Every structure is written in C-alpha cells, then in structure tokens.
Amino acid sequence: MALAALYVVLLGIKVWRDAAKTMRAFDAAGERLGDYQRARAARLAEDAAAATRINAPARDAPGSAVFATPEDMKDDYTAGKAARKLGRIGRRVARRTKRGQLQSLRDIDALKDVG
C-alpha cells in the first residue's frame, strides 16, 4: 500500500512539473506574440504617418456626411475631385520631366492656373 501511495505521489509530481512546463511555454509564446504585435502596430503607425500628407485636407468624422447638406457634400466631392486631378497632373509632369519627355500644353496650363 505504501508503494502504491509513493507511486501516486511521484506521478502527481511529474504531472505537476509537466503542466508547469507547458504553462511556461504558453507564457513565452504569448510574450513573443505580444512583442510581434507591438512591433507590427508600430510599423503600421510609421507607415500611416509617412503616408499622411502634411497638406492633406482634414477629414470629417465618419458618419458626418449623414448630417451634412447636399450642397456641402457636392462641394466636398468637387474639391476632392479637383485635388485628385491636380495630383495626377503633377505626378505626370514630374514623371515626364524626369524622363526628358515633352510636356502637354494642357498640363502646363493647368499647373500655371494653380500656382
């Protein structure tokens, strides 16, 4: 009987040690995952900050268009459309200048009107 009790105690100790080892492994994996997540979030924040332009128009809060008047929304749409068009023209002019290609007169006139 004493031998059986000793066997059960030793088996319990082995199970306890194995369970503790498994929990330490889970804890280490959680730490590594947390470190990766924090590094990834920092990298995404840096990318987002780099992508944000200094002269970009301020964005309204999501859902604010519901309470805006149709005229305001039309004005925002046309202003955004014009800004995107000027951005495309500016990139096209820069690309053609870099390659040494001729410029289109409408591109040059459009850029003169702006600045």
C-alpha atoms as one frame of an Amber mdcrd trajectory, in Angstrom:
protein
   0.000   0.000   0.000   2.801   2.434   0.805   4.445   1.650  -2.510   1.234
   2.474  -4.377   0.900   5.758  -2.470   4.520   6.630  -3.267   3.877   5.847
  -6.928   0.788   8.080  -6.984   2.704  10.943  -5.305   5.613  10.666  -7.765
   3.184  10.508 -10.687   1.408  13.599  -9.352   4.717  15.458  -9.079   5.602
  14.513 -12.666   2.205  15.663 -13.964   2.519  18.924 -11.994   6.003  19.602
 -13.399   4.883  18.831 -16.963   1.859  21.102 -16.577   4.073  23.897 -15.214
   6.489  23.433 -18.119   3.597  23.653 -20.580   2.300  26.828 -18.922   5.758
  28.413 -19.102   5.898  27.535 -22.810   2.464  29.134 -23.337   3.606  32.219
 -21.445   6.769  32.513 -23.570   4.754  32.085 -26.770   2.332  34.777 -25.586
   5.208  37.152 -24.905   6.673  36.550 -28.357   3.268  37.091 -29.934   2.791
  40.291 -27.925   6.218  41.565 -28.977   5.399  40.820 -32.607   2.020  42.538
 -32.313   3.554  45.665 -30.741   6.300  45.797 -33.382   3.742  45.342 -36.166
   1.498  48.073 -34.735   4.477  50.439 -34.502   5.461  49.657 -38.098   1.888
  50.251 -39.305   1.739  53.538 -37.400   5.007  54.648 -39.024   3.686  53.695
 -42.456   0.439  55.541 -41.830   2.303  58.625 -40.651   4.534  58.516 -43.721
   1.539  58.147 -45.999  -0.281  61.077 -44.435   0.487  64.287 -46.225   1.064
  67.452 -44.277  -1.145  69.499 -46.571  -3.916  66.895 -46.757  -7.369  68.282
 -46.053  -8.779  67.498 -42.638 -11.171  64.585 -42.717 -14.542  64.789 -41.076
 -15.572  62.221 -38.548 -17.020  59.023 -40.023 -20.751  59.329 -40.435 -20.776
  63.131 -40.519 -21.969  63.051 -44.126 -25.363  61.933 -42.865 -25.897  65.306
 -41.219 -24.323  67.446 -43.957 -26.352  69.296 -46.542 -26.288  68.025 -50.122
 -24.612  71.263 -51.206 -21.768  70.740 -48.735 -21.314  67.171 -49.901 -21.275
  68.287 -53.541 -18.666  70.935 -52.701 -16.530  68.354 -50.888 -16.842  65.967
 -53.827 -15.851  68.550 -56.432 -12.973  69.850 -54.277 -11.665  66.318 -53.813
 -12.046  65.561 -57.497 -10.086  68.698 -58.435  -7.364  67.889 -55.890  -7.003
  64.349 -57.254  -6.854  65.677 -60.829  -4.132  68.199 -59.929  -2.231  65.467
 -58.130  -2.325  63.269 -61.227  -1.199  66.148 -63.426   1.647  66.972 -61.045
   2.831  63.365 -60.997   2.573  63.150 -64.800   4.591  66.360 -65.277   7.231
  65.166 -62.791   7.456  61.782 -64.485   7.798  63.292 -67.959  10.375  65.807
 -66.717  12.391  63.015 -65.140  12.323  61.010 -68.374  13.092  64.026 -70.535
   9.815  63.801 -72.441   7.804  66.673 -73.871   5.064  68.153 -71.721   1.460
  68.526 -72.747   0.320  72.147 -73.027  -2.861  71.450 -71.088  -0.758  70.086
 -68.201   1.435  73.167 -68.156  -1.594  75.481 -68.367  -3.343  73.593 -65.560
  -0.314  73.919 -63.309   0.035  77.638 -64.152  -3.582  78.233 -63.111  -2.951
  76.627 -59.726   0.274  78.255 -58.725
